[in-house]
XYZ file of C-alpha atoms in Angstrom:
394
model
C 82.713 -46.840 -132.815
C 80.255 -45.191 -135.194
C 80.003 -41.332 -135.143
C 76.339 -41.484 -134.119
C 77.178 -43.732 -131.171
C 79.922 -41.305 -130.081
C 77.529 -38.341 -130.184
C 74.946 -40.300 -128.248
C 77.504 -41.166 -125.570
C 78.528 -37.487 -125.264
C 74.876 -36.383 -124.868
C 74.206 -38.969 -122.224
C 77.346 -38.053 -120.301
C 76.363 -34.350 -120.440
C 72.914 -35.087 -119.079
C 74.461 -37.071 -116.242
C 76.890 -34.246 -115.408
C 74.388 -31.414 -115.697
C 72.970 -31.645 -112.124
C 76.499 -31.493 -110.755
C 77.523 -28.576 -112.958
C 74.451 -26.515 -111.930
C 74.588 -27.347 -108.176
C 76.416 -25.350 -105.458
C 77.380 -26.525 -102.014
C 75.830 -24.695 -99.035
C 77.803 -21.807 -97.582
C 77.304 -19.124 -94.918
C 76.717 -15.505 -95.949
C 76.130 -14.335 -92.333
C 76.725 -16.295 -89.141
C 75.200 -15.805 -85.646
C 77.187 -13.676 -83.223
C 77.862 -14.363 -79.525
C 76.160 -12.120 -76.956
C 75.996 -11.485 -73.207
C 72.558 -10.791 -71.820
C 70.774 -10.253 -68.487
C 67.931 -12.320 -67.088
C 64.617 -11.131 -68.490
C 66.201 -9.829 -71.662
C 65.693 -11.008 -75.270
C 68.235 -12.120 -77.887
C 68.125 -12.713 -81.633
C 70.517 -14.821 -83.713
C 70.695 -14.313 -87.480
C 71.791 -16.852 -90.031
C 71.944 -16.524 -93.824
C 73.131 -19.254 -96.229
C 73.549 -19.656 -99.992
C 73.548 -22.736 -102.201
C 71.893 -24.392 -105.150
C 69.395 -25.805 -104.487
C 68.635 -23.520 -101.477
C 69.914 -25.212 -98.279
C 67.681 -26.301 -95.439
C 68.383 -24.440 -92.147
C 68.074 -25.894 -88.624
C 68.860 -24.551 -85.155
C 70.495 -26.658 -82.402
C 71.436 -26.013 -78.762
C 73.999 -27.299 -76.302
C 74.224 -26.445 -72.575
C 77.369 -24.849 -71.112
C 80.275 -27.327 -71.058
C 78.143 -29.875 -72.943
C 79.318 -29.239 -76.493
C 78.881 -32.942 -77.384
C 75.148 -33.064 -76.601
C 73.307 -30.842 -79.058
C 69.496 -30.884 -79.181
C 67.435 -29.492 -82.026
C 65.352 -26.357 -81.276
C 61.820 -25.961 -82.577
C 59.535 -22.940 -82.942
C 57.500 -22.549 -79.755
C 59.943 -24.485 -77.534
C 60.730 -23.564 -73.878
C 57.161 -22.603 -73.051
C 56.818 -20.652 -76.280
C 59.760 -18.400 -75.506
C 61.572 -19.625 -78.647
C 60.570 -18.293 -82.050
C 62.184 -19.435 -85.338
C 61.366 -17.551 -88.574
C 62.915 -18.948 -91.776
C 62.475 -17.840 -95.391
C 63.852 -19.528 -98.520
C 64.588 -17.679 -101.760
C 67.832 -17.067 -103.608
C 69.386 -17.294 -100.137
C 68.071 -18.990 -97.045
C 67.514 -16.704 -94.039
C 66.624 -17.750 -90.500
C 66.211 -15.796 -87.274
C 66.191 -17.455 -83.846
C 64.788 -15.288 -81.019
C 64.223 -16.017 -77.345
C 62.391 -13.886 -74.752
C 62.386 -13.709 -70.921
C 65.874 -15.145 -70.620
C 66.838 -17.263 -67.615
C 70.270 -18.359 -66.384
C 69.532 -21.827 -67.877
C 69.351 -20.351 -71.382
C 73.119 -19.866 -71.420
C 74.855 -22.152 -73.872
C 75.978 -22.704 -77.464
C 73.471 -22.108 -80.253
C 74.238 -23.591 -83.644
C 72.920 -22.808 -87.108
C 73.138 -25.787 -89.467
C 72.595 -25.745 -93.233
C 72.700 -28.371 -95.945
C 71.461 -28.971 -99.486
C 72.769 -32.546 -99.672
C 69.944 -34.811 -100.925
C 70.854 -37.354 -98.237
C 71.194 -34.825 -95.365
C 68.401 -36.320 -93.303
C 69.491 -39.934 -93.850
C 70.355 -41.233 -90.368
C 73.020 -43.472 -91.898
C 74.966 -40.410 -93.086
C 77.458 -38.589 -90.891
C 75.898 -35.141 -90.035
C 79.376 -33.627 -89.783
C 79.822 -34.318 -93.512
C 76.401 -33.363 -94.855
C 75.736 -30.251 -92.692
C 77.774 -27.059 -92.337
C 77.636 -25.352 -88.926
C 78.065 -21.843 -87.354
C 77.954 -21.381 -83.620
C 77.314 -18.505 -81.188
C 77.626 -18.488 -77.377
C 74.895 -16.861 -75.330
C 75.838 -15.929 -71.773
C 73.004 -14.946 -69.445
C 73.909 -13.048 -66.253
C 71.787 -12.221 -63.236
C 70.071 -8.852 -63.715
C 71.032 -6.268 -61.022
C 68.286 -5.190 -58.635
C 67.209 -1.548 -59.080
C 64.506 0.070 -56.933
C 62.595 2.654 -58.963
C 59.727 5.120 -58.437
C 56.173 4.056 -59.203
C 54.563 5.127 -62.450
C 53.189 8.691 -62.361
C 50.121 10.372 -63.866
C 50.456 14.145 -64.414
C 47.343 16.150 -63.333
C 47.146 18.706 -66.153
C 43.888 20.311 -65.100
C 45.453 21.891 -62.011
C 48.829 23.486 -61.358
C 51.302 20.620 -61.211
C 53.810 20.194 -58.415
C 57.419 19.234 -59.245
C 57.959 15.533 -60.032
C 61.011 13.654 -58.849
C 61.976 10.293 -60.382
C 64.213 8.054 -58.278
C 66.363 4.989 -58.812
C 68.635 3.084 -56.436
C 71.011 0.229 -57.367
C 70.631 -2.094 -54.388
C 72.222 -5.345 -55.652
C 74.759 -5.986 -58.415
C 77.328 -8.737 -58.969
C 79.814 -6.258 -60.461
C 80.835 -2.679 -59.583
C 79.019 -0.121 -61.685
C 80.825 2.747 -63.459
C 78.132 5.412 -63.724
C 74.390 5.918 -64.311
C 72.330 8.239 -66.474
C 68.682 8.975 -67.375
C 66.865 8.451 -70.694
C 63.522 9.648 -72.039
C 61.872 7.820 -74.916
C 65.200 6.153 -75.866
C 67.272 9.361 -75.809
C 69.811 10.198 -73.095
C 68.893 13.277 -71.040
C 71.885 15.656 -70.929
C 73.724 16.369 -67.658
C 72.260 13.342 -65.778
C 75.375 11.178 -65.437
C 76.520 10.347 -61.941
C 78.670 7.727 -60.169
C 76.256 7.414 -57.224
C 74.187 4.288 -56.775
C 71.158 6.438 -55.984
C 70.109 8.848 -58.730
C 67.202 11.266 -59.297
C 65.720 13.278 -62.114
C 63.437 16.265 -61.450
C 60.681 17.787 -63.573
C 60.017 21.200 -62.074
C 56.961 22.268 -64.052
C 55.470 19.134 -65.565
C 53.455 19.491 -68.746
C 51.951 17.010 -71.171
C 55.100 17.007 -73.315
C 57.139 15.957 -70.229
C 55.293 12.627 -70.193
C 56.957 9.588 -71.671
C 59.017 6.506 -70.932
C 61.838 7.359 -68.522
C 64.699 4.950 -67.771
C 67.553 5.010 -65.360
C 70.565 3.130 -66.764
C 73.529 1.721 -64.825
C 76.688 0.754 -66.700
C 79.145 -1.987 -65.758
C 82.637 -2.915 -67.010
C 82.078 -6.690 -67.127
C 78.308 -6.929 -67.813
C 75.563 -5.381 -69.957
C 73.833 -2.227 -68.751
C 71.097 -2.631 -66.149
C 68.019 -0.395 -66.217
C 64.652 0.326 -64.673
C 61.688 2.002 -66.357
C 59.324 4.634 -64.978
C 56.240 5.643 -67.001
C 55.154 9.258 -66.682
C 51.673 9.406 -68.132
C 49.491 12.354 -69.192
C 46.218 12.968 -70.990
C 46.817 13.839 -74.667
C 46.926 17.521 -75.520
C 46.526 18.627 -79.141
C 49.175 21.280 -79.739
C 48.816 21.766 -83.498
C 45.833 21.571 -85.831
C 44.169 23.401 -88.675
C 41.430 25.728 -87.390
C 39.971 26.116 -90.879
C 40.576 24.987 -94.448
C 39.297 26.732 -97.606
C 39.256 24.712 -100.848
C 37.491 24.634 -104.217
C 35.182 21.773 -105.133
C 36.978 18.990 -106.920
C 40.273 19.686 -105.097
C 41.755 17.645 -102.190
C 41.775 18.764 -98.573
C 44.161 17.758 -95.762
C 43.251 18.168 -92.075
C 45.696 17.216 -89.341
C 46.170 17.127 -85.568
C 49.359 16.708 -83.533
C 49.454 15.954 -79.813
C 51.708 15.480 -76.815
C 51.109 13.074 -73.983
C 51.917 9.501 -73.083
C 50.918 6.780 -73.897
C 50.414 7.514 -77.598
C 46.708 8.157 -78.229
C 44.155 6.362 -80.324
C 42.820 8.802 -82.971
C 39.251 9.234 -84.170
C 37.959 11.595 -86.877
C 34.294 12.683 -86.870
C 32.099 15.047 -88.914
C 29.658 17.083 -86.874
C 26.157 17.302 -88.340
C 24.020 19.270 -85.962
C 23.724 17.118 -82.828
C 25.064 14.024 -84.597
C 28.666 12.858 -84.919
C 29.541 10.679 -87.916
C 32.667 8.552 -87.569
C 35.130 8.706 -90.500
C 37.318 5.811 -91.553
C 39.164 4.523 -94.637
C 36.171 2.602 -96.024
C 34.272 5.556 -97.496
C 36.296 5.789 -100.700
C 37.287 9.494 -100.667
C 38.374 9.710 -97.038
C 41.836 8.417 -96.015
C 43.282 8.614 -92.498
C 46.991 8.275 -91.705
C 48.158 7.952 -88.086
C 51.648 7.888 -86.616
C 51.880 7.881 -82.800
C 51.089 11.485 -81.807
C 50.045 12.647 -85.286
C 46.987 12.028 -87.470
C 45.991 13.220 -90.895
C 42.665 13.171 -92.735
C 42.772 13.439 -96.511
C 39.544 14.094 -98.429
C 39.712 13.592 -102.203
C 37.625 15.290 -104.895
C 35.712 17.647 -102.577
C 31.926 17.716 -102.947
C 30.437 21.175 -102.329
C 27.122 19.723 -101.106
C 28.321 17.066 -98.615
C 31.875 17.865 -97.531
C 31.761 21.414 -96.031
C 31.262 21.525 -92.275
C 32.790 20.953 -88.882
C 35.322 18.127 -88.407
C 36.727 16.863 -85.102
C 39.910 14.953 -84.256
C 39.741 13.089 -80.956
C 42.855 11.786 -79.127
C 42.293 9.190 -76.372
C 44.707 7.262 -74.158
C 44.414 5.493 -70.796
C 44.533 8.797 -68.943
C 41.945 10.863 -70.811
C 41.006 12.428 -74.141
C 41.114 15.755 -76.054
C 39.109 17.031 -79.010
C 39.861 19.787 -81.522
C 37.702 21.148 -84.338
C 38.409 22.256 -87.917
C 36.018 24.092 -90.249
C 36.163 22.993 -93.877
C 34.796 25.449 -96.461
C 34.331 24.329 -100.081
C 33.855 26.975 -102.770
C 32.193 26.630 -106.178
C 34.110 26.140 -109.427
C 33.167 29.724 -110.315
C 34.779 31.191 -107.188
C 37.966 32.313 -109.057
C 35.736 34.185 -111.580
C 33.785 36.090 -108.978
C 35.979 39.255 -109.034
C 35.787 39.418 -112.825
C 32.038 38.799 -112.820
C 31.584 41.558 -110.257
C 33.430 44.111 -112.395
C 31.504 42.952 -115.474
C 28.197 43.371 -113.670
C 29.117 46.899 -112.598
C 29.933 47.853 -116.213
C 26.617 46.431 -117.480
C 24.642 48.327 -114.802
C 26.453 51.571 -115.664
C 25.726 51.139 -119.391
C 22.029 50.500 -118.663
C 21.833 53.617 -116.510
C 23.355 55.770 -119.236
C 21.011 54.429 -121.908
C 17.900 54.952 -119.777
C 19.013 58.465 -118.859
C 19.589 59.439 -122.498
C 16.222 58.087 -123.550
C 14.346 60.059 -120.861
C 15.773 63.461 -121.751
C 13.213 66.294 -122.847
C 13.305 67.415 -126.493
C 13.969 71.078 -125.467
C 17.178 69.900 -123.824
C 18.599 69.148 -127.290
C 20.083 72.041 -129.323
C 19.552 72.113 -133.172
C 22.823 72.809 -134.810
C 21.074 74.448 -137.834
C 19.541 77.280 -135.729
C 21.577 80.486 -134.940
C 22.694 81.055 -131.477
C 21.046 84.575 -131.098
C 17.652 86.177 -132.159
C 17.327 87.111 -135.865
C 15.966 90.465 -137.234
C 12.825 90.126 -139.409
C 11.642 92.226 -142.429
C 8.628 93.502 -140.389
C 10.933 95.447 -138.166
C 12.645 97.134 -141.104
C 9.291 98.070 -142.675
C 8.125 99.660 -139.408
C 11.186 101.943 -139.343
C 10.594 103.017 -142.931
C 6.987 103.990 -142.095
C 8.089 106.240 -139.285
C 10.536 108.060 -141.530
C 7.877 108.810 -144.126
C 5.522 110.268 -141.478
C 8.080 112.914 -140.434
C 8.736 114.345 -143.895
C 5.553 116.675 -144.226
C 6.814 118.963 -141.518
């Protein structure tokens, strides 16, 4: 065989083998985990795969004790309670979530992945072309808990003590203990083994409002809970009463509130009897809001348009509260005012001295060439000599 023919054969063989050398079979990086849930709850299953080219990901489901009858799951299935979000990049990532669980949602959920070019060929055996990872979801009947109605705190008048109540009436398993939570945090010293539990708020204020939850724990099942909303009109507890800045600088005004639900914030500038709404579309004004906190940033202050009275308004379903901040903007020359004042005083003093000196009478000036006392003249001496000569004839 000629050398050129050998080289050509090597090149052709390399081109044929290149796709196989650069490919990588699909493999799991993270697999879904089994969970036990209560009716009405939500679950999420996470699946991450790697391969070259990126593998396709699918979700399948099989009922309890029916492992041989898998059905593919689609986004929006089961009356739109199923959501599937998948993203492909270096790795393939997919999340299966399901809301408002029922007992019928129990079963085996399977994540399948494949980058085989013939993976969707019905003549191929799926067990060969697809890799699989399974998780078992067990849905149990939620225990029945009777809880207090939602409460609105009357902040305008002295509030009476508020008592929150929960009672575990029906459960398929013995409970171990219960406790209270507020806004996701356990309230200290509220654990009890009783089926009926209470939590008291002796002097309710706006910062006592929030999402309260009584939680019952079980040995063989997930925790059961009931939620009680304690609502209150927002109350602004922290804000800037005034802000002094120089023109060209940036100013930050803020307000912080207590009260539940979290308020909707509105910033306004007061111009006489008019209120001008402020938003993020004006170029120099930027508003940042996080739950019970809001912040207004004003860039490159203008001494002619920006000074004035600003209001933050917090509004929720119960009521609203408004607080005011005065913004003062000084001129660029403001830092020089003390120096200019001293300089002006010096100039005035010099002018006074000059004017005073110019207005003095000539007699007020003393000639240095003149003697300090009266001088004797020759006429006086001659007069004495005359008197002497007149006495001699005697």
